[in-house]
Coordinates of N, CA and C in Angstrom, one line a residue:
X1 N -41.0 -16.8 16.5 CA -41.2 -16.7 15.1 C -41.6 -18.0 14.5
X2 N -42.6 -18.0 13.7 CA -43.1 -19.2 13.0 C -42.1 -19.5 11.9
X3 N -42.2 -20.8 11.5 CA -41.3 -21.2 10.3 C -41.7 -20.5 9.0
X4 N -43.0 -20.3 8.8 CA -43.4 -19.7 7.6 C -42.9 -18.2 7.5
X5 N -42.9 -17.5 8.7 CA -42.4 -16.2 8.7 C -40.9 -16.2 8.4
X6 N -40.2 -17.1 9.0 CA -38.8 -17.2 8.7 C -38.5 -17.5 7.3
X7 N -39.2 -18.4 6.6 CA -39.1 -18.7 5.2 C -39.4 -17.5 4.4
X8 N -40.4 -16.7 4.8 CA -40.8 -15.5 4.0 C -39.7 -14.5 4.1
X9 N -39.0 -14.3 5.2 CA -37.9 -13.4 5.4 C -36.7 -13.8 4.5
X10 N -36.4 -15.1 4.6 CA -35.3 -15.7 3.8 C -35.5 -15.5 2.3
X11 N -36.7 -15.7 1.9 CA -37.1 -15.6 0.4 C -37.0 -14.2 -0.1
X12 N -37.0 -13.2 0.9 CA -37.0 -11.8 0.5 C -35.5 -11.2 0.5
X13 N -34.6 -12.0 1.0 CA -33.2 -11.5 1.1 C -32.6 -11.4 -0.2
X14 N -31.8 -10.3 -0.5 CA -31.2 -10.1 -1.7 C -29.7 -9.6 -1.5
X15 N -28.8 -10.0 -2.3 CA -27.4 -9.6 -2.2 C -27.0 -8.6 -3.3
X16 N -28.0 -8.2 -4.1 CA -27.7 -7.2 -5.1 C -28.9 -6.3 -5.4
X17 N -28.6 -5.1 -5.8 CA -29.6 -4.1 -6.2 C -29.6 -3.9 -7.7
X18 N -28.7 -4.6 -8.4 CA -28.6 -4.5 -9.9 C -29.7 -5.2 -10.5
X19 N -30.3 -4.7 -11.6 CA -31.4 -5.4 -12.3 C -30.8 -6.6 -13.0
X20 N -31.5 -7.7 -13.1 CA -31.1 -8.9 -13.8 C -31.0 -8.6 -15.3
X21 N -30.0 -9.2 -15.9 CA -29.9 -9.1 -17.4 C -31.1 -9.8 -18.0
X22 N -31.6 -9.2 -19.1 CA -32.8 -9.7 -19.8 C -32.4 -10.5 -21.1
X23 N -31.2 -10.2 -21.7 CA -30.8 -10.8 -22.9 C -30.0 -12.1 -22.8
X24 N -29.6 -12.4 -21.6 CA -28.9 -13.6 -21.4 C -29.1 -14.1 -19.9
X25 N -28.7 -15.3 -19.7 CA -28.8 -15.9 -18.3 C -27.5 -15.8 -17.6
X26 N -27.4 -15.2 -16.5 CA -26.2 -15.1 -15.7 C -26.5 -15.7 -14.3
X27 N -26.0 -16.9 -14.2 CA -26.3 -17.6 -12.9 C -25.5 -17.0 -11.7
X28 N -24.5 -16.2 -12.0 CA -23.8 -15.6 -10.9 C -24.2 -14.1 -10.6
X29 N -25.3 -13.7 -11.3 CA -25.7 -12.3 -11.1 C -26.0 -12.0 -9.6
X30 N -26.7 -12.8 -8.8 CA -27.0 -12.4 -7.5 C -25.8 -12.2 -6.6
X31 N -24.6 -12.7 -6.9 CA -23.5 -12.5 -6.0 C -22.4 -11.6 -6.6
X32 N -22.5 -11.1 -7.9 CA -21.5 -10.3 -8.5 C -21.3 -9.0 -7.8
X33 N -22.3 -8.3 -7.4 CA -22.2 -7.0 -6.7 C -21.6 -7.2 -5.4
X34 N -21.9 -8.3 -4.7 CA -21.3 -8.5 -3.4 C -19.8 -8.8 -3.5
X35 N -19.4 -9.6 -4.5 CA -18.0 -9.9 -4.7 C -17.2 -8.6 -5.1
X36 N -17.8 -7.8 -6.0 CA -17.2 -6.6 -6.5 C -17.0 -5.6 -5.3
X37 N -18.0 -5.5 -4.4 CA -18.0 -4.6 -3.3 C -16.9 -5.0 -2.3
X38 N -16.8 -6.3 -2.1 CA -15.7 -6.9 -1.2 C -14.3 -6.5 -1.7
X39 N -14.1 -6.7 -3.0 CA -12.8 -6.5 -3.6 C -12.5 -5.0 -3.7
X40 N -13.5 -4.2 -4.0 CA -13.3 -2.7 -4.1 C -13.0 -2.1 -2.7
X41 N -13.7 -2.7 -1.7 CA -13.5 -2.2 -0.3 C -12.0 -2.4 0.1
X42 N -11.5 -3.6 -0.1 CA -10.1 -3.9 0.3 C -9.1 -3.2 -0.5
X43 N -9.4 -3.0 -1.8 CA -8.5 -2.3 -2.7 C -8.3 -0.8 -2.2
X44 N -9.4 -0.2 -1.7 CA -9.4 1.2 -1.3 C -8.9 1.3 0.2
X45 N -9.2 0.4 1.0 CA -9.0 0.5 2.5 C -7.8 -0.3 3.0
X46 N -7.3 -1.2 2.2 CA -6.2 -2.1 2.7 C -5.0 -2.0 1.8
X47 N -3.9 -1.9 2.4 CA -2.6 -1.9 1.7 C -1.8 -3.2 2.1
X48 N -1.9 -4.2 1.2 CA -1.3 -5.5 1.6 C 0.2 -5.3 1.6
X49 N 0.9 -6.2 2.4 CA 2.3 -6.2 2.6 C 3.0 -6.6 1.4
X50 N 4.4 -6.7 1.5 CA 5.2 -7.0 0.3 C 5.1 -8.5 -0.1
X51 N 4.6 -9.3 0.8 CA 4.5 -10.8 0.5 C 3.0 -11.2 0.6
X52 N 2.5 -11.9 -0.4 CA 1.1 -12.3 -0.4 C 1.0 -13.7 -1.0
X53 N -0.1 -14.4 -0.6 CA -0.3 -15.8 -1.0 C -1.5 -15.9 -1.9
X54 N -1.3 -16.5 -3.1 CA -2.4 -16.8 -4.0 C -2.7 -18.2 -3.9
X55 N -4.0 -18.5 -3.6 CA -4.4 -19.9 -3.5 C -5.8 -20.1 -3.9
X56 N -6.3 -21.4 -3.7 CA -7.6 -21.8 -4.0 C -8.4 -22.1 -2.7
X57 N -9.6 -21.6 -2.6 CA -10.4 -21.8 -1.4 C -11.8 -22.4 -1.9
X58 N -12.4 -23.2 -1.0 CA -13.7 -23.8 -1.4 C -14.8 -23.2 -0.5
X59 N -15.9 -22.8 -1.2 CA -17.1 -22.4 -0.5 C -18.0 -23.7 -0.5
X60 N -18.3 -24.3 0.6 CA -18.9 -25.6 0.6 C -20.4 -25.6 0.2
X61 N -20.7 -26.4 -0.8 CA -22.0 -26.6 -1.2 C -22.2 -28.1 -1.4
X62 N -23.4 -28.6 -1.2 CA -23.7 -30.0 -1.5 C -24.8 -30.1 -2.6
X63 N -25.2 -29.0 -3.1 CA -26.2 -29.0 -4.2 C -25.4 -28.9 -5.5
X64 N -25.4 -30.0 -6.3 CA -24.6 -30.0 -7.5 C -25.2 -29.1 -8.6
X65 N -26.4 -28.5 -8.4 CA -26.9 -27.6 -9.3 C -26.6 -26.1 -9.0
X66 N -25.8 -25.8 -8.0 CA -25.4 -24.5 -7.7 C -24.4 -24.0 -8.8
X67 N -24.4 -22.7 -9.2 CA -23.5 -22.2 -10.2 C -22.1 -22.5 -9.8
X68 N -21.3 -22.9 -10.8 CA -19.9 -23.1 -10.6 C -19.5 -24.3 -9.7
X69 N -20.5 -25.2 -9.5 CA -20.2 -26.4 -8.6 C -19.1 -27.2 -9.2
X70 N -18.2 -27.6 -8.3 CA -17.1 -28.4 -8.7 C -16.7 -29.4 -7.5
X71 N -15.8 -30.3 -7.8 CA -15.2 -31.2 -6.8 C -13.7 -31.2 -6.9
X72 N -13.0 -30.8 -5.8 CA -11.6 -30.8 -5.8 C -11.2 -31.8 -4.7
X73 N -10.9 -33.0 -5.1 CA -10.7 -34.1 -4.1 C -9.6 -33.8 -3.0
X74 N -8.6 -33.1 -3.4 CA -7.5 -32.8 -2.4 C -7.9 -31.9 -1.3
X75 N -9.0 -31.2 -1.4 CA -9.4 -30.2 -0.4 C -10.1 -30.9 0.8
X76 N -10.0 -30.4 2.0 CA -10.7 -31.0 3.1 C -12.3 -31.1 2.9
X77 N -12.8 -30.0 2.3 CA -14.2 -30.0 1.9 C -14.3 -29.9 0.3
X78 N -14.3 -31.0 -0.4 CA -14.1 -31.0 -1.8 C -15.2 -30.5 -2.7
X79 N -16.4 -30.5 -2.1 CA -17.6 -30.1 -3.0 C -18.0 -28.7 -2.7
X80 N -18.3 -27.9 -3.8 CA -18.8 -26.6 -3.7 C -18.3 -25.7 -4.8
X81 N -18.2 -24.4 -4.5 CA -17.7 -23.4 -5.4 C -16.3 -23.1 -5.1
X82 N -15.5 -22.9 -6.1 CA -14.0 -22.7 -5.9 C -13.7 -21.2 -6.1
X83 N -13.0 -20.6 -5.2 CA -12.6 -19.2 -5.3 C -11.0 -19.2 -5.4
X84 N -10.5 -18.3 -6.2 CA -9.1 -17.9 -6.1 C -9.0 -16.7 -5.2
X85 N -8.1 -16.8 -4.3 CA -8.1 -15.7 -3.2 C -6.6 -15.3 -3.0
X86 N -6.5 -14.0 -2.5 CA -5.3 -13.5 -2.0 C -5.3 -13.3 -0.5
X87 N -4.3 -13.6 0.2 CA -4.1 -13.4 1.6 C -2.8 -12.7 1.8
X88 N -2.8 -11.7 2.8 CA -1.6 -11.1 3.1 C -0.7 -12.0 3.9
X89 N 0.5 -12.2 3.5 CA 1.4 -13.2 4.1 C 2.3 -12.6 5.2
X90 N 2.2 -11.3 5.5 CA 3.1 -10.7 6.5 C 2.5 -10.9 7.9
X91 N 3.4 -11.3 8.9 CA 3.0 -11.5 10.3 C 3.9 -10.8 11.2
X92 N 4.4 -9.6 10.8 CA 5.4 -8.9 11.6 C 4.8 -7.8 12.4
X93 N 3.5 -7.7 12.5 CA 2.8 -6.7 13.3 C 2.4 -5.4 12.5
X94 N 2.9 -5.3 11.3 CA 2.6 -4.1 10.5 C 1.4 -4.3 9.6
X95 N 1.0 -5.5 9.4 CA -0.2 -5.8 8.6 C -0.8 -7.1 9.1
X96 N -2.0 -7.4 8.8 CA -2.8 -8.5 9.3 C -2.9 -9.6 8.2
X97 N -2.8 -10.9 8.6 CA -3.0 -12.0 7.6 C -4.4 -12.1 7.2
X98 N -4.9 -11.2 6.4 CA -6.3 -11.2 6.0 C -6.5 -11.5 4.5
X99 N -7.6 -12.0 4.2 CA -8.0 -12.3 2.8 C -8.5 -11.0 2.2
X100 N -7.8 -10.5 1.2 CA -8.2 -9.2 0.7 C -8.7 -9.2 -0.8
X101 N -8.7 -10.3 -1.4 CA -9.3 -10.4 -2.8 C -9.8 -11.8 -3.0
X102 N -10.9 -11.9 -3.7 CA -11.5 -13.2 -4.0 C -12.3 -13.1 -5.3
X103 N -12.1 -14.1 -6.1 CA -12.9 -14.2 -7.4 C -13.4 -15.7 -7.6
X104 N -14.7 -15.8 -7.8 CA -15.2 -17.1 -7.9 C -14.9 -17.7 -9.3
X105 N -14.6 -19.0 -9.4 CA -14.3 -19.6 -10.7 C -15.6 -20.0 -11.4
X106 N -16.0 -19.4 -12.4 CA -17.3 -19.6 -13.1 C -17.3 -20.8 -14.0
X107 N -16.1 -21.1 -14.6 CA -16.1 -22.3 -15.5 C -17.1 -22.2 -16.6
X108 N -17.8 -23.3 -16.9 CA -18.7 -23.4 -18.0 C -19.9 -22.6 -17.8
X109 N -20.2 -22.1 -16.5 CA -21.3 -21.2 -16.3 C -21.1 -19.8 -16.5
X110 N -19.9 -19.4 -17.0 CA -19.6 -18.0 -17.3 C -20.4 -17.6 -18.6
X111 N -21.2 -16.6 -18.5 CA -22.1 -16.2 -19.7 C -21.2 -15.7 -20.9
X112 N -21.4 -16.3 -22.0 CA -20.7 -15.9 -23.2 C -21.0 -14.5 -23.6
X113 N -22.1 -14.0 -23.2 CA -22.5 -12.6 -23.6 C -21.6 -11.6 -22.9
X114 N -20.9 -12.0 -21.8 CA -20.0 -11.1 -21.1 C -18.7 -11.0 -21.7
X115 N -18.4 -11.9 -22.7 CA -17.2 -11.8 -23.4 C -16.0 -12.4 -22.6
X116 N -14.8 -12.5 -23.3 CA -13.7 -13.0 -22.6 C -13.1 -12.0 -21.5
X117 N -12.4 -12.6 -20.6 CA -11.8 -11.7 -19.6 C -10.5 -11.0 -20.1
X118 N -10.0 -10.1 -19.4 CA -9.0 -9.2 -19.9 C -7.8 -9.9 -20.4
X119 N -7.3 -10.9 -19.7 CA -6.1 -11.6 -20.1 C -6.3 -13.0 -20.6
X120 N -7.5 -13.3 -21.1 CA -7.7 -14.7 -21.6 C -6.9 -15.1 -22.7
X121 N -6.4 -14.1 -23.6 CA -5.6 -14.5 -24.7 C -4.3 -15.0 -24.3
X122 N -3.9 -14.9 -23.1 CA -2.6 -15.4 -22.6 C -2.7 -16.9 -22.2
X123 N -3.9 -17.4 -22.2 CA -4.1 -18.8 -21.8 C -4.8 -18.9 -20.4
X124 N -5.3 -20.0 -20.1 CA -6.2 -20.2 -18.9 C -5.5 -19.8 -17.6
X125 N -4.4 -20.5 -17.4 CA -3.7 -20.3 -16.1 C -2.9 -19.0 -16.1
X126 N -2.2 -18.7 -17.2 CA -1.4 -17.4 -17.3 C -2.4 -16.2 -17.2
X127 N -3.5 -16.3 -17.9 CA -4.5 -15.2 -17.8 C -5.0 -15.0 -16.4
X128 N -5.3 -16.1 -15.7 CA -5.8 -16.0 -14.4 C -4.8 -15.4 -13.4
X129 N -3.5 -15.8 -13.6 CA -2.4 -15.2 -12.7 C -2.3 -13.7 -13.0
X130 N -2.3 -13.3 -14.2 CA -2.3 -11.8 -14.5 C -3.5 -11.1 -14.0
X131 N -4.6 -11.7 -14.1 CA -5.9 -11.1 -13.7 C -5.9 -10.9 -12.1
X132 N -5.5 -11.9 -11.4 CA -5.5 -11.9 -10.0 C -4.6 -10.8 -9.4
X133 N -3.4 -10.6 -10.0 CA -2.5 -9.6 -9.4 C -2.8 -8.2 -9.9
X134 N -3.9 -8.0 -10.7 CA -4.2 -6.6 -11.1 C -4.3 -5.6 -10.0
X135 N -4.9 -5.9 -8.8 CA -5.0 -4.9 -7.8 C -3.7 -4.4 -7.3
X136 N -2.6 -5.2 -7.4 CA -1.3 -4.7 -6.9 C -0.3 -4.5 -8.1
X137 N -0.8 -4.2 -9.2 CA 0.0 -4.0 -10.4 C 1.0 -2.9 -10.2
X138 N 2.2 -3.2 -10.7 CA 3.4 -2.3 -10.7 C 3.9 -1.9 -9.3
X139 N 3.5 -2.8 -8.3 CA 3.9 -2.6 -6.9 C 5.3 -3.2 -6.6
X140 N 5.7 -4.2 -7.4 CA 7.0 -4.9 -7.1 C 6.8 -5.8 -5.9
X141 N 5.6 -6.2 -5.5 CA 5.4 -7.1 -4.4 C 5.6 -8.5 -4.8
X142 N 5.7 -9.4 -3.9 CA 5.9 -10.8 -4.1 C 4.7 -11.7 -3.9
X143 N 4.5 -12.7 -4.7 CA 3.4 -13.6 -4.7 C 3.9 -15.0 -4.5
X144 N 3.4 -15.7 -3.5 CA 3.7 -17.2 -3.3 C 2.5 -18.0 -3.8
X145 N 2.7 -19.0 -4.6 CA 1.7 -19.8 -5.1 C 2.0 -21.3 -5.0
X146 N 0.9 -22.1 -5.0 CA 1.1 -23.5 -5.0 C 1.5 -24.1 -6.4
X147 N 1.7 -25.4 -6.5 CA 2.1 -26.0 -7.7 C 1.1 -25.8 -8.9
X148 N -0.1 -25.6 -8.6 CA -1.1 -25.4 -9.6 C -0.9 -24.2 -10.5
X149 N -0.1 -23.2 -9.9 CA 0.2 -22.0 -10.6 C 1.6 -22.0 -11.1
X150 N 2.3 -23.1 -11.0 CA 3.7 -23.2 -11.4 C 3.8 -23.3 -12.9
X151 N 3.5 -22.2 -13.6 CA 3.6 -22.0 -15.0 C 4.7 -21.0 -15.3
X152 N 5.8 -21.3 -15.9 CA 6.9 -20.4 -16.1 C 6.5 -19.1 -16.8
X153 N 5.7 -19.3 -17.9 CA 5.2 -18.2 -18.6 C 4.4 -17.2 -17.8
X154 N 3.6 -17.8 -16.9 CA 2.8 -17.0 -16.0 C 3.6 -16.2 -15.0
X155 N 4.6 -16.8 -14.5 CA 5.5 -16.1 -13.5 C 6.3 -15.0 -14.2
X156 N 6.7 -15.3 -15.5 CA 7.4 -14.2 -16.2 C 6.4 -13.1 -16.6
X157 N 5.2 -13.4 -17.0 CA 4.2 -12.4 -17.3 C 3.8 -11.5 -16.1
X158 N 3.8 -12.2 -14.9 CA 3.4 -11.4 -13.7 C 4.4 -10.3 -13.5
X159 N 5.7 -10.6 -13.8 CA 6.7 -9.5 -13.7 C 6.8 -8.6 -14.9
X160 N 6.7 -9.2 -16.1 CA 6.8 -8.4 -17.3 C 5.6 -7.5 -17.6
X161 N 4.4 -8.0 -17.3 CA 3.2 -7.3 -17.7 C 2.6 -6.5 -16.5
X162 N 2.7 -7.2 -15.3 CA 2.0 -6.6 -14.1 C 3.0 -6.0 -13.1
X163 N 4.2 -6.2 -13.2 CA 5.2 -5.6 -12.3 C 5.2 -6.2 -10.9
X164 N 4.9 -7.5 -10.7 CA 5.0 -8.1 -9.4 C 5.8 -9.4 -9.6
X165 N 6.3 -9.9 -8.5 CA 7.2 -11.1 -8.6 C 6.5 -12.3 -8.0
X166 N 6.7 -13.5 -8.7 CA 6.1 -14.7 -8.2 C 7.0 -15.8 -7.9
X167 N 6.6 -16.6 -7.0 CA 7.4 -17.9 -6.7 C 6.4 -19.0 -6.5
X168 N 6.7 -20.2 -7.0 CA 5.7 -21.3 -6.9 C 6.5 -22.6 -6.6
X169 N 5.8 -23.4 -5.9 CA 6.3 -24.8 -5.6 C 6.3 -25.6 -6.9
X170 N 7.5 -26.3 -7.1 CA 7.5 -27.2 -8.2 C 7.1 -28.6 -7.7
X171 N 6.0 -29.2 -8.2 CA 5.6 -30.5 -7.7 C 5.8 -31.5 -8.9
X172 N 6.6 -32.4 -8.6 CA 6.9 -33.4 -9.7 C 5.8 -34.5 -9.6
X173 N 5.2 -34.8 -10.7 CA 4.1 -35.8 -10.8 C 4.6 -36.9 -11.7
X174 N 4.7 -38.1 -11.1 CA 5.2 -39.3 -11.8 C 6.6 -39.2 -12.2
X175 N 7.0 -39.6 -13.4 CA 8.4 -39.7 -13.9 C 8.8 -38.4 -14.6
X176 N 7.9 -37.5 -14.9 CA 8.2 -36.4 -15.7 C 8.4 -35.1 -14.9
X177 N 9.3 -34.3 -15.3 CA 9.5 -33.0 -14.6 C 8.8 -31.9 -15.4
X178 N 8.5 -30.8 -14.7 CA 7.8 -29.7 -15.5 C 8.7 -29.2 -16.6
X179 N 8.1 -28.5 -17.5 CA 8.8 -28.0 -18.7 C 9.9 -27.0 -18.3
X180 N 11.1 -27.1 -18.9 CA 12.3 -26.3 -18.7 C 13.0 -26.5 -17.3
X181 N 12.6 -27.6 -16.6 CA 13.3 -28.0 -15.4 C 14.3 -29.0 -15.7
X182 N 15.6 -28.8 -15.4 CA 16.6 -29.8 -15.8 C 16.5 -31.1 -14.9
X183 N 15.5 -31.9 -15.2 CA 15.2 -33.0 -14.4 C 16.3 -34.1 -14.4
X184 N 16.8 -34.4 -15.5 CA 17.9 -35.4 -15.6 C 19.1 -35.0 -14.8
X185 N 19.5 -33.8 -14.8 CA 20.6 -33.3 -14.0 C 20.3 -33.4 -12.5
X186 N 19.1 -33.1 -12.1 CA 18.7 -33.1 -10.7 C 18.7 -34.6 -10.2
X187 N 18.1 -35.5 -11.0 CA 18.1 -36.9 -10.7 C 19.5 -37.5 -10.5
X188 N 20.4 -37.1 -11.4 CA 21.8 -37.6 -11.3 C 22.5 -37.0 -10.1
X189 N 22.3 -35.8 -9.9 CA 23.0 -35.1 -8.8 C 22.6 -35.6 -7.4
X190 N 21.3 -36.0 -7.3 CA 20.8 -36.5 -6.0 C 20.8 -38.0 -5.8
X191 N 21.3 -38.7 -6.8 CA 21.2 -40.1 -6.8 C 22.0 -40.8 -5.7
X192 N 23.1 -40.2 -5.2 CA 23.9 -40.7 -4.1 C 23.8 -39.9 -2.8
X193 N 22.8 -39.1 -2.7 CA 22.5 -38.2 -1.5 C 21.6 -39.0 -0.6
X194 N 21.7 -38.7 0.7 CA 20.8 -39.2 1.7 C 19.4 -38.6 1.6
X195 N 18.4 -39.4 2.0 CA 17.1 -38.9 2.0 C 17.0 -37.7 3.0
X196 N 16.4 -36.7 2.5 CA 16.2 -35.5 3.4 C 17.2 -34.4 3.0
X197 N 18.2 -34.8 2.2 CA 19.2 -33.8 1.7 C 18.6 -32.8 0.8
X198 N 18.9 -31.5 0.9 CA 18.3 -30.5 0.0 C 19.3 -29.5 -0.4
X199 N 19.2 -28.9 -1.6 CA 20.0 -27.9 -2.1 C 19.2 -26.9 -2.9
X200 N 19.8 -25.7 -3.1 CA 19.1 -24.7 -4.0 C 19.9 -24.6 -5.3
X201 N 19.1 -24.7 -6.4 CA 19.7 -24.7 -7.7 C 19.5 -23.2 -8.2
X202 N 20.6 -22.6 -8.6 CA 20.6 -21.3 -9.2 C 19.8 -21.3 -10.5
X203 N 18.8 -20.4 -10.6 CA 18.0 -20.4 -11.8 C 18.5 -19.3 -12.8
X204 N 17.7 -19.2 -13.9 CA 17.9 -18.2 -14.9 C 16.7 -17.4 -15.1
X205 N 16.9 -16.0 -15.1 CA 15.7 -15.2 -15.4 C 15.5 -15.0 -16.9
X206 N 14.3 -15.4 -17.3 CA 13.9 -15.4 -18.7 C 12.9 -14.2 -18.9
X207 N 13.0 -13.6 -20.1 CA 12.0 -12.6 -20.5 C 11.1 -13.3 -21.5
X208 N 9.9 -12.8 -21.6 CA 8.9 -13.4 -22.4 C 9.4 -13.7 -23.9
X209 N 10.1 -12.7 -24.5 CA 10.5 -12.9 -25.8 C 11.5 -14.1 -26.0
X210 N 12.2 -14.5 -25.0 CA 13.1 -15.6 -25.1 C 12.5 -16.9 -24.9
X211 N 11.2 -17.0 -24.5 CA 10.6 -18.3 -24.3 C 9.3 -18.4 -25.1
X212 N 9.0 -17.4 -25.9 CA 7.8 -17.6 -26.7 C 8.1 -18.6 -27.9

C-alpha cells in the first residue's frame, strides 16, 4: 500500500455518524458518540461489583492544540487529555477489574451552547462526583477515590443524593489540614509516637443540612 493511499484511508475515518452542529463549535463532537456508546454499552451489559475506584487517567497527546489538552505533572505521561474513569475494584472471581465508565474533561473547551451539566450547581468537584456515580445511583455500592476527590460535601452528597458510599484518602499539604479534620488533635496525639505508628480515628456521619 502506498503512503498516499494510507493517508487517504486515514482521512476518511470517522468516529461518529451524528451531523456536526452548525450554530456553535464543538471541538469534542467527533468523539462524543464513541464515548456515549462505550458508557451505554457497559451500563447495559456490565454489573459492577460493590467496590469501585474513581480516578483520573491520561490519554497521551503531544499536540497542545488538541481539545481538552492539559498537563498533570504527577502522572507518568503528563501531557494529553484527562479522563475521569471508573474501574471495578473486585478481584474475587465474580467480576473483572475492568474500566466501565469514562468521561473526558472538557474544561474551557466545553461549548457554552450545551449549557451547564446536571450537577454543576453543587460546585466543580462535588458536581463531578455526583455526575460520575449516576450510572450506579441508589445501588448502595462503595467508591474509593484519591485525595483530589476528598471533599466532605461531595462524599455526603454521593450518599444523600445518589445513594452510594464514598471513601477518599486525606492528603495533608503543607502545614494545613483539610477542612473539618481535627488537625491539632492529631498532631498532639502522634507527637510522641514512633514513625510508622498508625491508628484509626472514629469519624462522625454528617448530613448535608448540618454542614451547609
